[in-house]
Short mmCIF file of C-alpha atoms in Angstrom, two decimals:
data_model
loop_
_atom_site.label_atom_id
_atom_site.label_comp_id
_atom_site.label_asym_id
_atom_site.label_seq_id
_atom_site.Cartn_x
_atom_site.Cartn_y
_atom_site.Cartn_z
CA LEU A 145 -49.44 12.99 -21.53
CA LEU A 146 -49.15 15.31 -24.20
CA ALA A 147 -49.94 18.37 -21.99
CA PHE A 148 -47.30 17.34 -19.68
CA ARG A 149 -44.80 16.58 -22.29
CA HIS A 150 -45.13 20.18 -23.74
CA THR A 151 -44.62 21.38 -20.06
CA CYS A 152 -41.24 19.78 -20.27
CA MET A 153 -40.28 21.29 -23.84
CA PRO A 154 -37.25 23.59 -24.15
CA GLU A 155 -39.19 26.76 -23.91
CA GLY A 156 -42.05 25.07 -21.66
CA LEU A 157 -43.14 25.90 -18.27
CA ALA A 158 -40.60 23.76 -16.57
CA ALA A 159 -37.57 25.35 -18.08
CA ALA A 160 -38.77 28.96 -18.10
CA HIS A 161 -40.29 29.04 -14.58
CA PHE A 162 -39.51 25.82 -12.83
CA ARG A 163 -35.82 25.88 -13.49
CA TRP A 164 -35.83 22.04 -13.88
CA PRO A 165 -32.65 20.89 -15.51
CA GLU A 166 -32.41 19.94 -18.90
CA SER A 167 -31.37 16.39 -18.35
CA SER A 168 -34.41 15.77 -16.32
CA ARG A 169 -36.65 17.35 -18.81
CA GLN A 170 -35.12 15.26 -21.60
CA ILE A 171 -35.67 12.27 -19.79
CA LEU A 172 -39.17 13.04 -19.09
CA ARG A 173 -39.99 13.88 -22.79
CA SER A 174 -38.80 10.65 -23.94
CA ALA A 175 -40.59 8.64 -21.37
CA LEU A 176 -43.71 10.47 -22.06
CA THR A 177 -43.26 9.84 -25.69
CA ARG A 178 -42.85 6.39 -25.27
CA LEU A 179 -46.14 6.03 -22.98
CA THR A 180 -47.90 8.00 -25.89
CA TRP A 181 -47.02 5.44 -28.51
CA VAL A 182 -47.01 2.37 -26.46
CA TYR A 183 -49.26 2.74 -23.37
CA LEU A 184 -52.08 4.60 -24.95
CA PRO A 185 -52.61 2.14 -28.09
CA ALA A 186 -52.41 -0.92 -25.61
CA ALA A 187 -54.97 0.92 -23.39
CA MET A 188 -57.27 1.36 -26.35
CA VAL A 189 -57.01 -2.23 -27.40
CA LEU A 190 -57.82 -3.40 -23.81
CA TYR A 191 -60.73 -1.03 -23.62
CA VAL A 192 -62.25 -2.47 -26.93
CA ALA A 193 -61.38 -6.15 -25.99
CA PHE A 194 -63.22 -5.56 -22.48
CA HIS A 195 -66.34 -4.18 -24.05
CA LEU A 196 -66.40 -7.06 -26.60
CA ASP A 197 -65.97 -9.80 -23.98
CA PRO A 198 -66.34 -8.29 -20.47
CA LEU A 199 -66.49 -11.69 -18.66
CA ASN A 200 -63.07 -12.69 -19.72
CA LEU A 201 -61.46 -9.33 -20.95
CA GLY A 202 -61.06 -10.28 -24.37
CA TRP A 203 -58.93 -13.19 -23.60
CA ALA A 204 -55.80 -13.13 -25.57
CA PHE A 205 -56.06 -9.71 -26.97
CA GLY A 206 -57.02 -7.98 -24.14
CA ARG A 207 -54.47 -9.75 -21.74
CA THR A 208 -51.74 -9.11 -24.23
CA ALA A 209 -52.58 -5.38 -24.24
CA TYR A 210 -52.54 -5.32 -20.41
CA VAL A 211 -49.09 -7.02 -20.46
CA ILE A 212 -47.63 -4.12 -22.67
CA MET A 213 -49.36 -1.66 -20.59
CA VAL A 214 -47.91 -2.75 -17.30
CA VAL A 215 -44.31 -3.53 -18.89
CA ALA A 216 -44.44 0.13 -20.40
CA LEU A 217 -45.41 1.21 -17.21
CA ALA A 218 -42.59 -0.51 -15.27
CA LEU A 219 -39.88 0.72 -17.93
CA ALA A 220 -41.18 4.25 -17.29
CA PHE A 221 -40.75 4.32 -13.84
CA TYR A 222 -37.37 2.39 -14.03
CA ARG A 223 -36.16 5.19 -16.33
CA LEU A 224 -37.70 8.25 -14.66
CA LEU A 225 -36.73 7.30 -11.18
CA HIS A 226 -33.49 5.55 -11.22
CA PRO A 227 -31.25 7.02 -8.66
CA LYS A 228 -28.29 7.84 -10.96
CA SER A 229 -29.65 8.45 -14.46
CA GLY A 230 -33.35 9.40 -13.62
CA ALA A 231 -35.14 12.57 -13.60
CA LEU A 232 -34.86 12.74 -10.06
CA ALA A 233 -31.04 12.40 -9.96
CA PRO A 234 -30.14 16.02 -9.71
CA TYR A 235 -32.63 16.39 -6.67
CA LEU A 236 -31.49 13.08 -4.93
CA GLY A 237 -27.71 14.09 -5.42
CA ARG A 238 -28.25 17.21 -2.90
CA PRO A 239 -26.68 16.88 0.35
CA GLU A 240 -29.69 18.32 2.09
CA ASN A 241 -32.17 15.31 0.76
CA GLY A 242 -30.20 12.43 2.45
CA ARG A 243 -33.69 11.28 4.20
CA VAL A 244 -35.50 11.10 0.57
CA ARG A 245 -32.40 9.23 -0.65
CA ARG A 246 -32.75 6.72 1.89
CA LEU A 247 -36.46 6.38 1.33
CA HIS A 248 -35.99 6.18 -2.31
CA ARG A 249 -34.03 2.95 -2.01
CA ILE A 250 -37.31 1.49 -0.67
CA TRP A 251 -39.99 2.83 -2.70
CA TYR A 252 -38.23 2.84 -5.95
CA PRO A 253 -38.08 -1.10 -6.27
CA LEU A 254 -41.63 -1.18 -5.35
CA LEU A 255 -42.84 1.23 -8.07
CA VAL A 256 -40.85 -0.77 -10.68
CA THR A 257 -41.94 -4.02 -9.67
CA SER A 258 -45.49 -3.43 -8.91
CA PRO A 259 -46.85 -3.24 -12.50
CA LEU A 260 -44.87 -6.43 -13.20
CA VAL A 261 -46.66 -8.15 -10.37
CA LEU A 262 -50.07 -6.88 -11.69
CA GLY A 263 -49.29 -8.41 -15.28
CA VAL A 264 -48.24 -11.83 -13.54
CA LEU A 265 -51.76 -11.71 -11.82
CA SER A 266 -53.59 -10.92 -15.02
CA LEU A 267 -51.71 -14.13 -16.79
CA LEU A 268 -52.93 -16.07 -13.99
CA GLY A 269 -56.39 -15.15 -14.24
CA TYR A 270 -56.95 -12.46 -11.71
CA THR A 271 -57.97 -10.05 -14.52
CA HIS A 272 -60.50 -7.96 -12.67
CA THR A 273 -58.29 -7.43 -9.53
CA ALA A 274 -55.14 -6.65 -11.82
CA GLY A 275 -57.13 -4.05 -13.83
CA PHE A 276 -58.68 -2.24 -10.69
CA LEU A 277 -55.26 -2.23 -9.19
CA LEU A 278 -53.65 -0.78 -12.15
CA SER A 279 -56.31 1.74 -12.64
CA ARG A 280 -55.80 2.98 -8.93
CA MET A 281 -51.91 2.94 -9.70
CA VAL A 282 -52.40 5.12 -12.65
CA VAL A 283 -54.63 7.80 -10.64
CA THR A 284 -52.29 7.79 -8.07
CA ALA A 285 -49.23 8.53 -10.48
CA TRP A 286 -51.25 11.23 -11.98
CA MET A 287 -52.06 12.80 -8.72
CA VAL A 288 -48.48 12.78 -7.70
CA VAL A 289 -47.85 14.51 -11.15
CA GLY A 290 -50.32 17.28 -10.12
CA LEU A 291 -49.07 17.71 -6.97
CA VAL A 292 -45.60 18.17 -7.96
CA LEU A 293 -46.88 20.82 -10.78
CA LEU A 294 -48.82 22.69 -8.17
CA HIS A 295 -45.71 22.63 -5.81
CA ALA A 296 -43.52 24.00 -8.64
CA LEU A 297 -46.08 26.70 -9.49
CA ALA A 298 -46.26 27.86 -5.76
CA GLN A 299 -42.74 27.82 -5.32
CA ARG A 300 -42.44 30.15 -8.47
CA TRP A 301 -45.27 32.54 -7.02
CA LEU A 302 -43.36 32.74 -3.75
CA LEU A 303 -40.23 33.55 -5.48
CA VAL A 304 -41.72 36.11 -7.67
CA THR A 305 -43.66 37.60 -4.72
CA ARG A 306 -40.26 37.97 -2.71
CA ARG A 307 -38.56 39.43 -5.42
CA ARG A 308 -41.25 41.92 -6.11
CA LEU A 309 -41.27 42.94 -2.24
CA ALA A 310 -37.78 42.96 -2.34
CA TYR A 311 -37.66 45.51 -5.23
CA GLN A 312 -39.96 47.51 -3.56
CA ALA A 313 -38.20 47.54 -0.13
CA ALA A 314 -35.03 48.49 -2.18
CA MET A 315 -36.58 51.52 -4.14
CA GLU A 316 -37.76 52.74 -0.72
CA ARG A 317 -34.48 52.57 0.73
CA HIS A 318 -33.11 54.40 -2.07
CA GLN A 319 -35.77 57.00 -2.10
CA ALA A 320 -35.20 57.09 1.71
CA ALA A 321 -31.58 57.54 1.11
CA LEU A 322 -31.91 60.46 -1.44
CA GLY A 323 -34.12 62.35 0.87
CA GLU A 324 -31.68 61.93 3.90
CA LYS A 325 -28.79 63.08 1.62
CA GLU A 326 -30.84 66.12 0.59
CA GLU A 327 -31.53 66.89 4.13
CA GLN A 328 -27.78 66.81 5.06
CA GLU A 329 -27.05 68.88 2.13
CA LYS A 330 -29.53 71.58 3.61
CA ALA A 331 -28.52 71.25 7.14
CA GLN A 332 -26.26 73.81 8.87
CA GLN A 333 -22.55 73.00 9.29
CA GLY A 334 -21.58 71.44 12.78
CA GLU A 335 -23.10 68.40 14.73
CA GLU A 336 -26.63 67.55 14.26
CA ALA A 337 -28.74 65.24 16.45
CA SER A 338 -29.63 62.17 15.07
CA PRO A 339 -33.33 61.91 14.07
CA MET A 340 -35.93 59.55 16.31
CA GLU A 341 -36.63 56.28 14.82
CA PHE A 342 -40.16 55.69 14.08
CA GLU A 343 -40.31 53.83 11.00
CA GLU A 344 -42.27 50.58 10.63
CA PRO A 345 -40.68 47.47 11.47
CA GLU A 346 -38.97 46.12 8.59
CA VAL A 347 -40.38 42.82 7.03
CA ASP A 348 -38.26 39.84 7.14
CA LEU A 349 -38.80 38.50 3.63
CA ALA A 350 -36.31 35.61 3.99
CA ALA A 351 -38.12 34.43 7.14
CA LEU A 352 -41.74 34.83 5.78
CA SER A 353 -40.51 32.93 2.35
CA ASP A 354 -38.97 30.26 4.55
CA THR A 355 -41.84 29.84 6.44
CA SER A 356 -44.02 29.78 3.52
CA ARG A 357 -42.30 27.05 1.98
CA LYS A 358 -42.28 24.91 4.95
CA LEU A 359 -46.17 25.55 5.03
CA LEU A 360 -46.27 24.58 1.41
CA ASN A 361 -44.25 21.30 1.82
CA ILE A 362 -46.71 20.47 4.87
CA ALA A 363 -49.77 21.05 2.58
CA LEU A 364 -48.30 18.97 -0.30
CA ILE A 365 -47.66 15.98 2.29
CA ALA A 366 -51.12 16.21 3.86
CA SER A 367 -52.81 16.50 0.23
CA GLY A 368 -50.91 13.53 -0.89
CA LEU A 369 -51.77 11.41 1.99
CA ILE A 370 -55.42 12.48 1.87
CA GLY A 371 -55.30 11.71 -1.99
CA LEU A 372 -53.77 8.27 -1.37
CA TRP A 373 -56.41 7.52 1.13
CA MET A 374 -59.14 8.61 -1.11
CA ILE A 375 -57.83 6.38 -3.95
CA TRP A 376 -56.80 3.20 -2.15
CA ALA A 377 -59.36 3.20 0.46
CA GLU A 378 -61.64 0.50 -1.45
CA VAL A 379 -58.47 -1.67 -1.53
CA PHE A 380 -57.93 -1.98 2.16
CA PRO A 381 -61.12 -2.70 3.84
CA ALA A 382 -59.18 -4.14 6.73
CA LEU A 383 -58.46 -0.46 7.66
CA ARG A 384 -62.14 -0.09 8.42
CA ILE A 385 -61.92 -2.20 11.48
CA PHE A 386 -61.02 1.05 13.40
CA GLU A 387 -64.71 2.00 12.58
CA ASP A 388 -65.53 -1.05 14.84
CA VAL A 389 -63.58 -0.33 17.93
CA THR A 390 -65.95 1.78 19.95
CA LEU A 391 -64.39 3.93 22.85
CA TRP A 392 -67.55 5.48 24.21
CA HIS A 393 -71.02 6.73 23.13
CA GLN A 394 -72.46 10.10 22.53
CA THR A 395 -76.03 10.93 23.18
CA VAL A 396 -77.40 13.02 20.33
CA THR A 397 -80.94 14.27 19.61
CA VAL A 398 -82.33 13.33 15.94
CA ASP A 399 -85.94 14.45 15.05
CA GLY A 400 -86.62 15.11 18.73
CA GLU A 401 -85.39 11.71 19.77
CA GLU A 402 -82.08 10.94 21.55
CA GLN A 403 -79.77 8.25 20.22
CA ARG A 404 -76.60 6.82 21.20
CA ARG A 405 -73.92 7.53 18.76
CA PRO A 406 -70.65 5.57 19.13
CA ILE A 407 -67.39 7.23 19.28
CA THR A 408 -64.80 4.95 17.59
CA LEU A 409 -61.01 4.55 17.06
CA ALA A 410 -61.44 6.27 13.69
CA HIS A 411 -63.09 9.40 15.37
CA LEU A 412 -60.06 9.52 17.74
CA GLY A 413 -57.57 9.34 14.76
CA LEU A 414 -59.67 12.06 12.86
CA ALA A 415 -59.60 14.30 15.89
CA LEU A 416 -55.86 13.88 16.23
CA LEU A 417 -55.39 14.78 12.52
CA TYR A 418 -57.45 18.00 13.38
CA GLY A 419 -55.19 18.71 16.12
CA VAL A 420 -52.09 18.43 14.23
CA ALA A 421 -53.49 20.47 11.27
CA THR A 422 -54.56 23.22 13.70
CA VAL A 423 -51.02 23.26 15.17
CA VAL A 424 -49.42 23.29 11.86
CA LEU A 425 -51.73 26.09 10.54
CA ALA A 426 -51.39 28.13 13.56
CA LYS A 427 -47.73 28.19 13.45
CA GLN A 428 -47.25 28.61 9.54
CA LEU A 429 -50.31 30.29 8.05
CA PRO A 430 -49.84 33.67 9.45
CA ALA A 431 -46.59 34.06 7.67
CA VAL A 432 -48.27 33.25 4.08
CA LEU A 433 -51.14 35.35 5.09
CA GLU A 434 -48.80 38.63 5.78
CA MET A 435 -46.91 37.95 2.57
CA MET A 436 -50.28 38.00 0.67
CA LEU A 437 -51.24 40.96 2.49
CA LEU A 438 -47.86 42.56 1.33
CA HIS A 439 -48.27 41.70 -2.23
CA ARG A 440 -52.08 42.57 -2.70
CA PHE A 441 -52.84 45.39 -0.33
CA ASP A 442 -51.18 48.59 0.77
CA MET A 443 -51.61 48.05 4.41
CA SER A 444 -49.54 49.19 7.42
CA ALA A 445 -47.53 46.90 9.81
CA GLY A 446 -49.98 47.50 12.59
CA SER A 447 -52.99 46.43 10.20
CA ARG A 448 -51.06 43.43 8.96
CA TYR A 449 -50.03 42.31 12.37
CA THR A 450 -53.91 42.78 13.59
CA VAL A 451 -55.20 40.65 10.60
CA THR A 452 -52.50 37.70 11.17
CA THR A 453 -53.01 37.69 14.91
CA LEU A 454 -56.74 37.55 14.57
CA SER A 455 -56.55 34.68 11.94
CA ASN A 456 -54.25 32.80 14.50
CA TYR A 457 -56.95 33.04 17.12
CA ALA A 458 -59.62 31.94 14.60
CA ILE A 459 -57.71 29.01 13.48
CA ILE A 460 -57.03 27.81 17.08
CA ALA A 461 -60.72 28.22 17.97
CA ILE A 462 -62.04 26.19 15.05
CA GLY A 463 -59.53 23.41 15.39
CA LEU A 464 -60.45 23.05 18.92
CA LEU A 465 -64.17 23.03 18.11
CA LEU A 466 -63.59 20.31 15.52
CA VAL A 467 -61.41 18.25 17.63
CA LEU A 468 -64.26 18.45 20.51
CA ASN A 469 -67.13 17.71 18.11
CA THR A 470 -65.35 14.88 16.51
CA ILE A 471 -64.81 13.05 19.82
CA GLY A 472 -68.09 13.71 20.94
CA ALA A 473 -67.84 16.50 23.21
CA GLN A 474 -71.19 18.73 23.92
CA TRP A 475 -71.88 21.65 25.68
CA SER A 476 -74.03 19.84 28.20
CA GLN A 477 -70.96 17.66 29.01
CA LEU A 478 -68.56 20.48 29.22
CA GLN A 479 -70.58 23.16 31.12
CA TRP A 480 -69.45 21.82 34.60
CA LEU A 481 -65.77 21.61 33.43
CA VAL A 482 -66.38 25.28 32.09
CA ALA A 483 -67.87 26.41 35.45
CA ALA A 484 -65.03 24.81 37.30
CA LEU A 485 -62.53 26.64 35.12
CA GLY A 486 -64.54 29.79 35.37
CA VAL A 487 -63.98 29.50 39.37
CA GLY A 488 -60.46 28.67 38.96
CA ILE A 489 -60.10 31.66 36.27
CA GLY A 490 -61.60 33.90 38.88
CA PHE A 491 -59.22 33.34 41.66
CA GLY A 492 -55.92 32.45 40.13
CA LEU A 493 -56.19 33.30 36.22
CA GLN A 494 -58.06 36.53 36.31
CA GLU A 495 -55.03 38.71 35.37
CA ILE A 496 -54.15 36.36 32.48
CA VAL A 497 -57.52 36.44 31.19
CA ALA A 498 -57.89 40.07 31.81
CA ASN A 499 -54.70 40.82 29.66
CA PHE A 500 -56.22 38.22 27.02
CA ILE A 501 -59.30 40.14 26.67
CA SER A 502 -57.54 43.46 26.91
CA GLY A 503 -55.20 42.20 23.96
CA LEU A 504 -58.33 41.44 21.78
CA ILE A 505 -59.81 45.06 22.39
CA ILE A 506 -56.61 46.58 21.66
CA LEU A 507 -56.37 44.77 18.32
CA PHE A 508 -60.08 45.73 17.47
CA GLU A 509 -60.19 49.07 18.77
CA ARG A 510 -56.43 49.86 17.54
CA THR A 511 -55.94 52.24 20.22
CA ILE A 512 -52.28 51.27 19.92
CA ARG A 513 -50.87 49.75 16.76
CA VAL A 514 -47.46 48.07 15.86
CA GLY A 515 -45.30 51.24 15.10
CA ASP A 516 -46.80 53.65 17.14
CA MET A 517 -44.79 55.93 19.52
CA VAL A 518 -46.25 55.90 23.11
CA THR A 519 -45.81 56.98 26.46
CA VAL A 520 -46.34 54.73 29.22
CA GLY A 521 -45.49 55.96 32.95
CA ASP A 522 -42.06 57.50 32.27
CA THR A 523 -41.16 55.36 29.12
CA ASP A 524 -41.22 56.70 25.92
CA GLY A 525 -40.99 54.24 23.01
CA LEU A 526 -42.05 52.30 19.75
CA VAL A 527 -44.70 49.55 19.76
CA THR A 528 -43.12 46.41 18.56
CA LYS A 529 -45.32 43.49 19.47
CA ILE A 530 -48.85 42.93 20.65
CA ARG A 531 -48.92 39.43 22.26
CA ILE A 532 -51.65 37.53 23.97
CA ARG A 533 -50.62 38.67 27.77
CA ALA A 534 -48.27 41.79 27.16
CA THR A 535 -47.23 44.53 24.70
CA THR A 536 -43.44 45.24 24.12
CA ILE A 537 -42.56 48.49 23.94
CA ARG A 538 -38.69 49.51 22.73
CA ASN A 539 -37.46 52.82 24.07
CA PHE A 540 -34.63 54.89 22.54
CA ASP A 541 -31.98 52.97 24.38
CA ARG A 542 -33.40 49.87 22.58
CA LYS A 543 -34.30 48.36 25.74
CA GLU A 544 -37.75 46.43 25.54
CA LEU A 545 -40.45 47.01 28.31
CA LEU A 546 -43.26 44.22 28.61
CA VAL A 547 -46.42 46.23 29.50
CA PRO A 548 -49.32 43.82 30.53
CA ASN A 549 -52.32 44.63 28.04
CA LYS A 550 -54.63 45.31 30.93
CA GLU A 551 -52.69 48.54 31.49
CA PHE A 552 -53.59 49.94 28.08
CA ILE A 553 -57.29 49.61 28.78
CA THR A 554 -57.70 50.36 32.61
CA GLY A 555 -54.70 53.10 32.79
CA ARG A 556 -53.57 56.11 30.89
CA LEU A 557 -51.90 55.85 27.83
CA LEU A 558 -50.34 58.47 25.59
CA ASN A 559 -49.96 57.80 21.85
CA TRP A 560 -48.18 60.24 20.09
CA SER A 561 -49.17 58.84 16.51
CA LEU A 562 -52.86 57.61 17.13
CA SER A 563 -54.40 60.08 14.39
CA ASP A 564 -51.42 61.77 13.14
CA GLN A 565 -47.81 62.44 13.81
CA VAL A 566 -48.22 66.21 14.17
CA THR A 567 -46.38 67.21 17.45
CA ARG A 568 -45.49 70.60 19.19
CA LEU A 569 -42.11 71.60 20.11
CA VAL A 570 -41.52 74.00 23.04
CA VAL A 571 -38.18 75.81 23.04
CA VAL A 572 -37.16 77.71 26.24
CA VAL A 573 -34.88 80.71 25.64
CA GLY A 574 -33.45 83.05 28.43
CA VAL A 575 -32.53 86.58 27.73
CA ALA A 576 -30.71 89.09 30.06
CA TYR A 577 -32.64 91.58 32.00
CA GLY A 578 -32.97 95.05 29.96
CA SER A 579 -32.82 93.13 26.76
CA ASP A 580 -35.43 93.88 23.76
CA VAL A 581 -38.21 91.30 24.14
CA ASP A 582 -39.71 92.41 20.95
CA LYS A 583 -36.45 91.89 19.11
CA ALA A 584 -36.00 88.51 20.75
CA HIS A 585 -39.55 87.51 19.64
CA ALA A 586 -39.02 88.71 16.35
CA LEU A 587 -35.65 86.68 16.04
CA MET A 588 -37.42 83.39 17.40
CA ARG A 589 -40.24 83.82 14.78
CA GLU A 590 -37.46 84.19 12.19
CA ALA A 591 -35.77 81.33 13.09
CA ALA A 592 -39.13 79.14 13.12
CA LYS A 593 -39.76 80.18 9.71
CA GLU A 594 -36.44 79.45 8.26
CA ASN A 595 -36.75 75.83 9.50
CA GLU A 596 -38.46 73.45 6.71
CA GLN A 597 -39.63 71.13 9.09
CA VAL A 598 -41.90 73.85 11.31
CA LEU A 599 -45.51 73.77 10.10
CA ASP A 600 -46.96 77.22 8.85
CA ASP A 601 -50.49 75.94 10.16
CA PRO A 602 -50.60 75.93 13.05
CA PRO A 603 -48.36 79.21 13.27
CA PRO A 604 -45.46 79.13 15.44
CA VAL A 605 -46.12 81.22 18.76
CA VAL A 606 -43.83 83.11 20.88
CA SER A 607 -44.61 84.25 24.54
CA PHE A 608 -43.11 85.94 27.39
CA GLU A 609 -43.44 83.44 30.42
CA GLY A 610 -42.08 85.22 33.24
CA PHE A 611 -39.12 86.48 35.33
CA GLY A 612 -36.36 84.14 35.97
CA ASP A 613 -33.47 84.41 38.75
CA ASN A 614 -30.94 85.62 35.97
CA SER A 615 -32.92 85.97 32.78
CA LEU A 616 -36.38 86.60 31.27
CA THR A 617 -37.99 83.69 30.24
CA LEU A 618 -39.18 83.14 26.58
CA LEU A 619 -40.93 80.34 24.85
CA LEU A 620 -41.31 79.27 21.14
CA ARG A 621 -43.94 76.89 20.47
CA ALA A 622 -44.11 75.31 17.10
CA PHE A 623 -45.46 72.29 15.21
CA ILE A 624 -43.96 69.67 12.96
CA ASP A 625 -45.59 66.85 11.00
CA ASP A 626 -43.02 64.04 11.47
CA LEU A 627 -41.85 62.54 14.74
CA ASP A 628 -38.82 61.41 12.90
CA TYR A 629 -37.48 65.10 12.85
CA ARG A 630 -38.47 66.01 16.25
CA ILE A 631 -35.05 66.07 17.97
CA PRO A 632 -33.22 67.44 14.56
CA THR A 633 -35.68 70.35 14.53
CA ILE A 634 -35.31 71.08 18.20
CA THR A 635 -31.36 71.11 17.71
CA ALA A 636 -31.86 73.46 14.78
CA LEU A 637 -34.21 75.89 16.49
CA HIS A 638 -31.82 76.15 19.45
CA LYS A 639 -28.90 76.91 17.10
#
């Protein structure tokens, strides 16, 4: 109680990091102080009375202390959870929380009256039952408090991470703008061709943060439901009736002997829970994982995409295995189904399976990655997505080409940036017949050396290629180390 109260102090964690309103924190402090000076002494009296007279809980002393405890708890719930003047009033007043506000009308009276009902039970003689239920109620309250604090800490971590990533992105954009400004100042006067865009795909921090927040809320709800079940399972033995409803039997081998294991309605409910959890994690977890990789590791977009995609496949596979194992599915029972599916795959789904396997090979071998510049057939473009069936390539007209993954494994692929981005430029020059070829070569070498993007190693090479119809054909071959400047360099060399 004191630790939670210190959290709500004016300079405490709730104010400095959680940004809880001062009115809510003041209500929490006063309620926690009252519980500290009323609830805890009554609990101590009840504890001593129980050990002195465990059969009757100390009669008058124990029951009086118990009544004081439940009344203090009911008043705390009434003060903290009041819809207009409670600690949750600012949260319930938001327009987007209409559903929570409607549910609040149901569970708020229940929480306030439940301790009072337990006090009446104690006075009527049901002391052990009232004490057991009160202990479960207190544990539930602390579980809710713990989940709220964990949720607030996770929200704060997401906010700080997003701000840090946004700051890094802003600094990178600032540096890129300065570099572009310097290049423009050094460029020659006149029209310049725009550079080719080969930057890594920009991370959508807002989408990642929203997805992470949704996953956090779902994890909070799931943890709360599991915690409630663990706390109150002994109070509701009637729910165990699901374990008595046998749906079918499973034959298992234990110590070399075959035994029949019943698959009940409880197993089916657990399998359904596994299925829902798998779907939620498969949709939401990759975004959180990508944010963690951005925050902790210096990884390229292609590497992050590979990790998140393989993690998604692993989640789906593990969830499917858990569901099948829970409902009693075994390999001996599934082998005929797998064989039938294999025949169907061999005839009708072979292309889909081939593309799926090819996608896995691409992710592991990394022959192409998100952000690579590739040539497929007569299309040059940037790899933007690697999906289960196909890979998306965006060309310079910003048209997206969907290429089946099988084409990258069985066909020919030109990757401009697999090992590095060094590429060669070929500039064709025609000079009139009778011109001084040596002087033309010297001018071409001079133009290459004056350009900052042209590498000295390998050095530029000029050659006399042949006799054209109206000119002598000369070639300049030069290397640059950045695909972004391919078109601007060709333009500058031509000028």
